[in-house]
PDB file of C-alpha atoms and ligand atoms in Angstrom:
ATOM      1  CA  UNK A   1    -140.890  98.297-153.885  1.00 73.00           C
ATOM      2  CA  UNK A   2    -137.955  96.525-155.380  1.00 92.00           C
ATOM      3  CA  UNK A   3    -136.262  93.523-152.712  1.00 97.00           C
ATOM      4  CA  UNK A   4    -132.716  94.712-152.417  1.00 98.00           C
ATOM      5  CA  UNK A   5    -129.955  92.982-150.716  1.00 98.00           C
ATOM      6  CA  UNK A   6    -127.104  95.157-149.798  1.00 99.00           C
ATOM      7  CA  UNK A   7    -123.673  93.260-149.667  1.00 99.00           C
ATOM      8  CA  UNK A   8    -120.499  95.894-148.311  1.00 99.00           C
ATOM      9  CA  UNK A   9    -117.364  95.172-146.666  1.00 98.00           C
ATOM     10  CA  UNK A  10    -113.908  95.232-147.111  1.00 98.00           C
ATOM     11  CA  UNK A  11    -111.697  93.997-150.154  1.00 98.00           C
ATOM     12  CA  UNK A  12    -111.532  90.473-151.578  1.00 98.00           C
ATOM     13  CA  UNK A  13    -114.174  89.658-149.028  1.00 98.00           C
ATOM     14  CA  UNK A  14    -116.077  87.624-151.093  1.00 97.00           C
ATOM     15  CA  UNK A  15    -118.894  90.010-151.670  1.00 98.00           C
ATOM     16  CA  UNK A  16    -118.838  89.653-155.299  1.00 98.00           C
ATOM     17  CA  UNK A  17    -118.932  86.026-155.567  1.00 98.00           C
ATOM     18  CA  UNK A  18    -121.466  85.625-152.927  1.00 98.00           C
ATOM     19  CA  UNK A  19    -123.505  88.524-154.817  1.00 98.00           C
ATOM     20  CA  UNK A  20    -123.549  86.888-158.185  1.00 98.00           C
ATOM     21  CA  UNK A  21    -124.313  83.499-156.672  1.00 98.00           C
ATOM     22  CA  UNK A  22    -127.374  84.932-154.895  1.00 98.00           C
ATOM     23  CA  UNK A  23    -128.783  86.775-157.826  1.00 98.00           C
ATOM     24  CA  UNK A  24    -128.171  83.392-159.678  1.00 98.00           C
ATOM     25  CA  UNK A  25    -130.462  81.560-156.828  1.00 98.00           C
ATOM     26  CA  UNK A  26    -133.009  84.121-156.223  1.00 98.00           C
ATOM     27  CA  UNK A  27    -133.209  85.323-160.162  1.00 98.00           C
ATOM     28  CA  UNK A  28    -132.238  89.089-158.912  1.00 98.00           C
ATOM     29  CA  UNK A  29    -130.256  91.182-160.901  1.00 98.00           C
ATOM     30  CA  UNK A  30    -126.746  92.155-159.126  1.00 98.00           C
ATOM     31  CA  UNK A  31    -124.655  94.943-159.645  1.00 98.00           C
ATOM     32  CA  UNK A  32    -120.984  94.809-158.220  1.00 98.00           C
ATOM     33  CA  UNK A  33    -120.686  98.517-157.770  1.00 98.00           C
ATOM     34  CA  UNK A  34    -116.825  98.132-157.290  1.00 98.00           C
ATOM     35  CA  UNK A  35    -116.739  97.950-161.269  1.00 98.00           C
ATOM     36  CA  UNK A  36    -118.220 101.616-161.549  1.00 98.00           C
ATOM     37  CA  UNK A  37    -115.212 102.818-159.258  1.00 98.00           C
ATOM     38  CA  UNK A  38    -112.727 100.808-161.150  1.00 98.00           C
ATOM     39  CA  UNK A  39    -114.141 101.416-164.362  1.00 98.00           C
ATOM     40  CA  UNK A  40    -113.958 105.841-163.775  1.00 98.00           C
ATOM     41  CA  UNK A  41    -110.182 104.900-162.142  1.00 97.00           C
ATOM     42  CA  UNK A  42    -108.756 103.250-165.101  1.00 97.00           C
ATOM     43  CA  UNK A  43    -110.219 105.866-167.501  1.00 96.00           C
ATOM     44  CA  UNK A  44    -108.716 108.832-165.486  1.00 95.00           C
ATOM     45  CA  UNK A  45    -105.490 107.190-165.723  1.00 94.00           C
ATOM     46  CA  UNK A  46    -105.514 106.063-168.949  1.00 95.00           C
ATOM     47  CA  UNK A  47    -106.377 109.890-169.709  1.00 94.00           C
ATOM     48  CA  UNK A  48    -103.782 111.645-167.389  1.00 91.00           C
ATOM     49  CA  UNK A  49    -101.199 109.199-168.197  1.00 87.00           C
ATOM     50  CA  UNK A  50    -101.053 107.453-164.691  1.00 86.00           C
ATOM     51  CA  UNK A  51    -102.036 110.698-162.802  1.00 89.00           C
ATOM     52  CA  UNK A  52    -105.817 111.430-161.855  1.00 90.00           C
ATOM     53  CA  UNK A  53    -107.152 114.866-162.479  1.00 93.00           C
ATOM     54  CA  UNK A  54    -109.729 115.047-160.144  1.00 93.00           C
ATOM     55  CA  UNK A  55    -111.956 117.086-162.346  1.00 94.00           C
ATOM     56  CA  UNK A  56    -111.127 114.313-165.130  1.00 94.00           C
ATOM     57  CA  UNK A  57    -112.331 112.077-163.022  1.00 96.00           C
ATOM     58  CA  UNK A  58    -115.730 112.924-162.284  1.00 97.00           C
ATOM     59  CA  UNK A  59    -116.541 114.201-166.317  1.00 96.00           C
ATOM     60  CA  UNK A  60    -115.418 110.448-166.636  1.00 96.00           C
ATOM     61  CA  UNK A  61    -117.581 109.076-163.871  1.00 97.00           C
ATOM     62  CA  UNK A  62    -120.607 111.210-165.407  1.00 97.00           C
ATOM     63  CA  UNK A  63    -120.261 110.003-168.774  1.00 96.00           C
ATOM     64  CA  UNK A  64    -119.699 106.004-167.877  1.00 96.00           C
ATOM     65  CA  UNK A  65    -121.695 103.483-169.737  1.00 94.00           C
ATOM     66  CA  UNK A  66    -122.983  99.925-168.643  1.00 93.00           C
ATOM     67  CA  UNK A  67    -120.382  99.072-171.430  1.00 95.00           C
ATOM     68  CA  UNK A  68    -117.504 100.715-169.322  1.00 96.00           C
ATOM     69  CA  UNK A  69    -118.117  98.029-166.619  1.00 96.00           C
ATOM     70  CA  UNK A  70    -117.097  95.062-169.188  1.00 95.00           C
ATOM     71  CA  UNK A  71    -114.283  95.826-170.607  1.00 95.00           C
ATOM     72  CA  UNK A  72    -110.815  93.972-169.538  1.00 94.00           C
ATOM     73  CA  UNK A  73    -108.459  95.194-166.921  1.00 93.00           C
ATOM     74  CA  UNK A  74    -110.647  96.563-164.497  1.00 96.00           C
ATOM     75  CA  UNK A  75    -109.278  93.588-162.130  1.00 94.00           C
ATOM     76  CA  UNK A  76    -105.882  94.726-161.674  1.00 93.00           C
ATOM     77  CA  UNK A  77    -104.265  95.755-158.482  1.00 94.00           C
ATOM     78  CA  UNK A  78    -103.026  99.163-160.120  1.00 94.00           C
ATOM     79  CA  UNK A  79    -106.622  99.756-161.179  1.00 96.00           C
ATOM     80  CA  UNK A  80    -107.977  98.954-157.599  1.00 97.00           C
ATOM     81  CA  UNK A  81    -105.623 101.432-156.272  1.00 96.00           C
ATOM     82  CA  UNK A  82    -107.066 104.323-158.893  1.00 97.00           C
ATOM     83  CA  UNK A  83    -110.503 103.417-158.185  1.00 98.00           C
ATOM     84  CA  UNK A  84    -110.183 103.648-154.052  1.00 97.00           C
ATOM     85  CA  UNK A  85    -108.519 107.484-155.093  1.00 97.00           C
ATOM     86  CA  UNK A  86    -111.681 108.634-157.054  1.00 97.00           C
ATOM     87  CA  UNK A  87    -113.840 106.746-154.782  1.00 98.00           C
ATOM     88  CA  UNK A  88    -112.919 109.063-152.330  1.00 98.00           C
ATOM     89  CA  UNK A  89    -113.707 112.061-154.257  1.00 97.00           C
ATOM     90  CA  UNK A  90    -117.570 113.712-153.288  1.00 98.00           C
ATOM     91  CA  UNK A  91    -118.192 114.829-156.990  1.00 98.00           C
ATOM     92  CA  UNK A  92    -117.320 111.388-158.442  1.00 98.00           C
ATOM     93  CA  UNK A  93    -119.790 109.227-155.686  1.00 98.00           C
ATOM     94  CA  UNK A  94    -122.206 111.867-156.818  1.00 98.00           C
ATOM     95  CA  UNK A  95    -122.478 111.415-160.346  1.00 98.00           C
ATOM     96  CA  UNK A  96    -122.387 107.668-160.033  1.00 98.00           C
ATOM     97  CA  UNK A  97    -125.538 107.469-157.696  1.00 98.00           C
ATOM     98  CA  UNK A  98    -128.217 107.678-159.776  1.00 97.00           C
ATOM     99  CA  UNK A  99    -126.708 104.384-161.975  1.00 97.00           C
ATOM    100  CA  UNK A 100    -127.075 102.345-158.655  1.00 98.00           C
ATOM    101  CA  UNK A 101    -130.411 103.757-157.303  1.00 98.00           C
ATOM    102  CA  UNK A 102    -131.690 103.464-160.619  1.00 97.00           C
ATOM    103  CA  UNK A 103    -130.352  99.491-160.656  1.00 98.00           C
ATOM    104  CA  UNK A 104    -131.744  99.150-157.488  1.00 98.00           C
ATOM    105  CA  UNK A 105    -135.645  99.781-158.404  1.00 98.00           C
ATOM    106  CA  UNK A 106    -135.457  96.894-160.858  1.00 98.00           C
ATOM    107  CA  UNK A 107    -138.590  94.875-160.119  1.00 96.00           C
ATOM    108  CA  UNK A 108    -137.228  91.408-160.279  1.00 96.00           C
ATOM    109  CA  UNK A 109    -135.018  91.999-157.109  1.00 97.00           C
ATOM    110  CA  UNK A 110    -131.722  93.097-156.991  1.00 98.00           C
ATOM    111  CA  UNK A 111    -128.358  92.376-155.129  1.00 98.00           C
ATOM    112  CA  UNK A 112    -125.583  95.947-154.848  1.00 98.00           C
ATOM    113  CA  UNK A 113    -122.332  94.865-153.378  1.00 98.00           C
ATOM    114  CA  UNK A 114    -120.095  97.805-152.652  1.00 98.00           C
ATOM    115  CA  UNK A 115    -118.925  99.710-149.666  1.00 98.00           C
ATOM    116  CA  UNK A 116    -121.913 102.270-148.869  1.00 98.00           C
ATOM    117  CA  UNK A 117    -124.999  99.993-150.164  1.00 98.00           C
ATOM    118  CA  UNK A 118    -126.536  99.461-146.950  1.00 98.00           C
ATOM    119  CA  UNK A 119    -125.397 103.261-145.584  1.00 98.00           C
ATOM    120  CA  UNK A 120    -125.841 105.319-148.364  1.00 98.00           C
ATOM    121  CA  UNK A 121    -127.460 103.956-151.375  1.00 98.00           C
ATOM    122  CA  UNK A 122    -130.252 101.549-150.532  1.00 98.00           C
ATOM    123  CA  UNK A 123    -130.301 102.442-146.742  1.00 98.00           C
ATOM    124  CA  UNK A 124    -134.057 100.763-147.005  1.00 98.00           C
ATOM    125  CA  UNK A 125    -132.756  97.265-148.052  1.00 98.00           C
ATOM    126  CA  UNK A 126    -134.227  94.409-147.000  1.00 98.00           C
ATOM    127  CA  UNK A 127    -131.050  92.512-146.057  1.00 98.00           C
ATOM    128  CA  UNK A 128    -127.853  94.216-145.233  1.00 98.00           C
ATOM    129  CA  UNK A 129    -124.535  91.737-144.974  1.00 99.00           C
ATOM    130  CA  UNK A 130    -121.180  93.117-143.961  1.00 99.00           C
ATOM    131  CA  UNK A 131    -118.859  90.289-145.699  1.00 98.00           C
ATOM    132  CA  UNK A 132    -115.653  90.400-144.325  1.00 98.00           C
ATOM    133  CA  UNK A 133    -112.559  87.927-143.603  1.00 98.00           C
ATOM    134  CA  UNK A 134    -109.036  88.746-141.684  1.00 98.00           C
ATOM    135  CA  UNK A 135    -107.029  90.570-144.256  1.00 98.00           C
ATOM    136  CA  UNK A 136    -104.209  87.693-144.629  1.00 98.00           C
ATOM    137  CA  UNK A 137    -106.986  85.248-145.842  1.00 98.00           C
ATOM    138  CA  UNK A 138    -108.190  88.217-148.285  1.00 98.00           C
ATOM    139  CA  UNK A 139    -105.148  88.581-149.465  1.00 98.00           C
ATOM    140  CA  UNK A 140    -104.386  84.733-149.946  1.00 98.00           C
ATOM    141  CA  UNK A 141    -107.771  84.790-152.052  1.00 97.00           C
ATOM    142  CA  UNK A 142    -107.125  87.983-154.129  1.00 97.00           C
ATOM    143  CA  UNK A 143    -103.197  86.723-154.919  1.00 96.00           C
ATOM    144  CA  UNK A 144    -104.812  83.366-156.366  1.00 96.00           C
ATOM    145  CA  UNK A 145    -107.920  84.737-158.497  1.00 94.00           C
ATOM    146  CA  UNK A 146    -105.176  87.223-160.047  1.00 94.00           C
ATOM    147  CA  UNK A 147    -102.542  84.428-160.776  1.00 93.00           C
ATOM    148  CA  UNK A 148    -105.976  82.521-162.165  1.00 92.00           C
ATOM    149  CA  UNK A 149    -105.671  85.540-164.969  1.00 88.00           C
ATOM    150  CA  UNK A 150    -102.191  85.401-165.493  1.00 88.00           C
ATOM    151  CA  UNK A 151    -101.196  88.587-163.196  1.00 86.00           C
ATOM    152  CA  UNK A 152     -98.910  87.172-160.317  1.00 85.00           C
ATOM    153  CA  UNK A 153     -97.797  89.985-157.972  1.00 93.00           C
ATOM    154  CA  UNK A 154     -96.533  88.887-154.573  1.00 95.00           C
ATOM    155  CA  UNK A 155     -98.596  87.747-151.582  1.00 97.00           C
ATOM    156  CA  UNK A 156     -97.097  91.179-149.619  1.00 97.00           C
ATOM    157  CA  UNK A 157     -97.981  93.153-152.483  1.00 97.00           C
ATOM    158  CA  UNK A 158    -101.828  92.285-152.321  1.00 97.00           C
ATOM    159  CA  UNK A 159    -101.972  92.346-148.951  1.00 98.00           C
ATOM    160  CA  UNK A 160    -100.337  95.673-148.760  1.00 98.00           C
ATOM    161  CA  UNK A 161    -103.164  96.482-151.467  1.00 98.00           C
ATOM    162  CA  UNK A 162    -105.696  95.427-149.659  1.00 98.00           C
ATOM    163  CA  UNK A 163    -104.629  97.425-146.261  1.00 98.00           C
ATOM    164  CA  UNK A 164    -104.087 100.942-148.144  1.00 98.00           C
ATOM    165  CA  UNK A 165    -107.616 100.217-149.691  1.00 98.00           C
ATOM    166  CA  UNK A 166    -109.233  99.624-146.669  1.00 98.00           C
ATOM    167  CA  UNK A 167    -107.792 102.361-144.713  1.00 98.00           C
ATOM    168  CA  UNK A 168    -108.399 104.760-147.318  1.00 98.00           C
ATOM    169  CA  UNK A 169    -111.990 103.239-147.911  1.00 98.00           C
ATOM    170  CA  UNK A 170    -112.898 103.354-144.193  1.00 98.00           C
ATOM    171  CA  UNK A 171    -111.355 107.072-143.569  1.00 98.00           C
ATOM    172  CA  UNK A 172    -112.799 109.099-146.234  1.00 98.00           C
ATOM    173  CA  UNK A 173    -115.447 111.670-145.354  1.00 98.00           C
ATOM    174  CA  UNK A 174    -118.307 110.606-147.864  1.00 98.00           C
ATOM    175  CA  UNK A 175    -119.859 107.210-147.485  1.00 98.00           C
ATOM    176  CA  UNK A 176    -116.770 105.550-145.770  1.00 98.00           C
ATOM    177  CA  UNK A 177    -117.152 101.878-145.579  1.00 98.00           C
ATOM    178  CA  UNK A 178    -118.769 101.285-142.236  1.00 98.00           C
ATOM    179  CA  UNK A 179    -120.960  98.293-141.074  1.00 98.00           C
ATOM    180  CA  UNK A 180    -124.487  99.746-141.197  1.00 98.00           C
ATOM    181  CA  UNK A 181    -126.134  99.379-137.651  1.00 98.00           C
ATOM    182  CA  UNK A 182    -128.617  96.718-139.082  1.00 98.00           C
ATOM    183  CA  UNK A 183    -126.589  94.961-141.245  1.00 98.00           C
ATOM    184  CA  UNK A 184    -125.597  91.182-140.360  1.00 98.00           C
ATOM    185  CA  UNK A 185    -122.087  90.371-140.057  1.00 98.00           C
ATOM    186  CA  UNK A 186    -120.290  87.386-141.870  1.00 98.00           C
ATOM    187  CA  UNK A 187    -117.479  86.716-141.568  1.00 98.00           C
ATOM    188  CA  UNK A 188    -116.088  84.164-143.644  1.00 98.00           C
ATOM    189  CA  UNK A 189    -112.120  83.758-142.528  1.00 98.00           C
ATOM    190  CA  UNK A 190    -113.227  80.051-141.713  1.00 98.00           C
ATOM    191  CA  UNK A 191    -115.525  79.852-144.311  1.00 98.00           C
ATOM    192  CA  UNK A 192    -115.495  77.702-147.951  1.00 97.00           C
ATOM    193  CA  UNK A 193    -117.482  79.563-150.361  1.00 97.00           C
ATOM    194  CA  UNK A 194    -120.348  77.377-150.444  1.00 98.00           C
ATOM    195  CA  UNK A 195    -120.744  77.741-146.812  1.00 98.00           C
ATOM    196  CA  UNK A 196    -120.670  81.400-147.194  1.00 98.00           C
ATOM    197  CA  UNK A 197    -123.498  81.744-149.784  1.00 98.00           C
ATOM    198  CA  UNK A 198    -125.620  79.172-147.996  1.00 98.00           C
ATOM    199  CA  UNK A 199    -125.681  81.326-144.637  1.00 98.00           C
ATOM    200  CA  UNK A 200    -126.095  84.264-147.079  1.00 98.00           C
ATOM    201  CA  UNK A 201    -128.913  82.306-148.672  1.00 98.00           C
ATOM    202  CA  UNK A 202    -130.722  81.631-145.341  1.00 98.00           C
ATOM    203  CA  UNK A 203    -130.687  85.268-144.171  1.00 98.00           C
ATOM    204  CA  UNK A 204    -132.499  86.037-147.444  1.00 98.00           C
ATOM    205  CA  UNK A 205    -135.094  83.665-147.205  1.00 98.00           C
ATOM    206  CA  UNK A 206    -136.253  84.657-144.261  1.00 97.00           C
ATOM    207  CA  UNK A 207    -136.501  88.274-145.413  1.00 97.00           C
ATOM    208  CA  UNK A 208    -138.527  86.987-148.464  1.00 97.00           C
ATOM    209  CA  UNK A 209    -141.112  85.260-146.218  1.00 95.00           C
ATOM    210  CA  UNK A 210    -141.393  88.263-144.120  1.00 93.00           C
ATOM    211  CA  UNK A 211    -142.004  90.459-147.184  1.00 90.00           C
ATOM    212  CA  UNK A 212    -144.477  87.687-148.328  1.00 88.00           C
ATOM    213  CA  UNK A 213    -142.049  87.147-151.111  1.00 83.00           C
ATOM    214  CA  UNK A 214    -141.660  83.380-150.825  1.00 71.00           C
TER     215      UNK A 214
HETATM  216  O1  CDP B 301    -116.082  90.957-154.036  1.00 62.29           O
HETATM  217  P1  CDP B 301    -114.857  90.735-153.150  1.00 62.29           P
HETATM  218  O2  CDP B 301    -113.855  91.746-153.654  1.00 62.29           O
HETATM  219  O3  CDP B 301    -115.383  91.337-151.585  1.00 62.29           O
HETATM  220  O4  CDP B 301    -114.173  89.626-153.507  1.00 62.29           O
HETATM  221  P2  CDP B 301    -114.949  88.668-154.715  1.00 62.29           P
HETATM  222  O5  CDP B 301    -114.117  88.707-155.747  1.00 62.29           O
HETATM  223  O6  CDP B 301    -115.986  88.042-154.452  1.00 62.29           O
HETATM  224  O7  CDP B 301    -114.142  87.142-153.904  1.00 62.29           O
HETATM  225  C1  CDP B 301    -112.648  87.268-154.110  1.00 62.29           C
HETATM  226  C2  CDP B 301    -112.017  85.886-153.939  1.00 62.29           C
HETATM  227  O8  CDP B 301    -112.040  84.591-152.989  1.00 62.29           O
HETATM  228  C3  CDP B 301    -112.709  85.037-154.994  1.00 62.29           C
HETATM  229  O9  CDP B 301    -111.714  84.367-155.654  1.00 62.29           O
HETATM  230  C4  CDP B 301    -113.615  84.059-154.539  1.00 62.29           C
HETATM  231  O10 CDP B 301    -113.847  82.735-155.009  1.00 62.29           O
HETATM  232  C5  CDP B 301    -112.816  83.911-153.162  1.00 62.29           C
HETATM  233  N1  CDP B 301    -113.610  83.255-151.964  1.00 62.29           N
HETATM  234  C6  CDP B 301    -113.378  82.245-151.370  1.00 62.29           C
HETATM  235  O11 CDP B 301    -112.221  81.592-151.680  1.00 62.29           O
HETATM  236  N2  CDP B 301    -114.057  81.960-150.001  1.00 62.29           N
HETATM  237  C7  CDP B 301    -114.917  82.966-149.847  1.00 62.29           C
HETATM  238  N3  CDP B 301    -115.718  82.408-148.738  1.00 62.29           N
HETATM  239  C8  CDP B 301    -115.413  83.746-150.235  1.00 62.29           C
HETATM  240  C9  CDP B 301    -114.799  84.178-151.430  1.00 62.29           C
HETATM  241  O1  CDP B 302    -113.178  93.607-155.097  1.00 62.29           O
HETATM  242  P1  CDP B 302    -112.761  94.388-154.059  1.00 62.29           P
HETATM  243  O2  CDP B 302    -113.225  94.440-152.705  1.00 62.29           O
HETATM  244  O3  CDP B 302    -111.067  94.589-153.864  1.00 62.29           O
HETATM  245  O4  CDP B 302    -112.970  96.255-154.558  1.00 62.29           O
HETATM  246  P2  CDP B 302    -114.372  96.568-155.140  1.00 62.29           P
HETATM  247  O5  CDP B 302    -115.206  96.199-154.635  1.00 62.29           O
HETATM  248  O6  CDP B 302    -114.100  96.770-157.272  1.00 62.29           O
HETATM  249  O7  CDP B 302    -113.813  98.437-155.447  1.00 62.29           O
HETATM  250  C1  CDP B 302    -113.045  99.007-155.700  1.00 62.29           C
HETATM  251  C2  CDP B 302    -112.784 100.163-154.700  1.00 62.29           C
HETATM  252  O8  CDP B 302    -113.822 101.115-155.356  1.00 62.29           O
HETATM  253  C3  CDP B 302    -112.924 100.361-152.945  1.00 62.29           C
HETATM  254  O9  CDP B 302    -111.322  99.927-152.902  1.00 62.29           O
HETATM  255  C4  CDP B 302    -113.390 101.562-153.074  1.00 62.29           C
HETATM  256  O10 CDP B 302    -112.487 102.440-152.829  1.00 62.29           O
HETATM  257  C5  CDP B 302    -114.509 101.641-154.442  1.00 62.29           C
HETATM  258  N1  CDP B 302    -115.575 101.619-154.039  1.00 62.29           N
HETATM  259  C6  CDP B 302    -116.518 102.569-153.316  1.00 62.29           C
HETATM  260  O11 CDP B 302    -116.143 103.513-152.902  1.00 62.29           O
HETATM  261  N2  CDP B 302    -117.460 102.334-153.107  1.00 62.29           N
HETATM  262  C7  CDP B 302    -117.985 100.955-153.445  1.00 62.29           C
HETATM  263  N3  CDP B 302    -119.846 101.015-153.569  1.00 62.29           N
HETATM  264  C8  CDP B 302    -117.879 100.235-154.180  1.00 62.29           C
HETATM  265  C9  CDP B 302    -116.307 100.508-154.491  1.00 62.29           C
END
């Protein structure tokens, strides 16, 4: 069985950065599952010229290829918003399930980050982390990240996006964002990225040694 690290948490909490760094450190494969929903959201708004049709979103989700996750423009606020709308559709979530479960079977060990990894996609994961930080701190980080890429929304707009998506992600009926009962909470409000990664790495090392894999 593959060694699975599940990282969930709200928007811009540091899930992807921690996931990528952990994957490099332990030689695991990494999947940022938010990219799947972002790719579906982007195609759905492109095809519908700004309007998302549920049926179209489902077809896009079924036809998604790994190359779609590499396209430019997935990180914008507009696409994030579209992603959280299509993510509330059960047919879209179902269409993306096999891709994520297949990825989780990779033999070298895997890190998946998202909202429902520890609860729905990989409920038997060896390590489950729920990474969070205050909404203001997350908005500050996301704004700095977007500014570095040339997109310069106001702090208020980024904070509103973060809060809107958190509320929609937590309220949906299908695979809502929630901390799994056996997940470890990592609040990074006061932590820099190095310290957050070091804490995650320590938890993973302990789990690897329990599994006899270190
Ligand atoms: O994947 P997720 O949306 O949860 O967050 P991310 O894209 O990994 O992180 C958002 C931004 O916050 C990135 O620019 C990270 O480098 C930064 N970050 C930070 O400054 N301090 C942390 N403890 C975690 C992330
Ligand atoms: O990077 P950030 O945390 O801002 O967002 P993301 O992880 O790229 O996810 C974008 C949107 O996709 C989220 O707001 C969720 O609505 C959705 N998503 C989801 O429903 N389930 C996942 N496993 C990952 C993302």
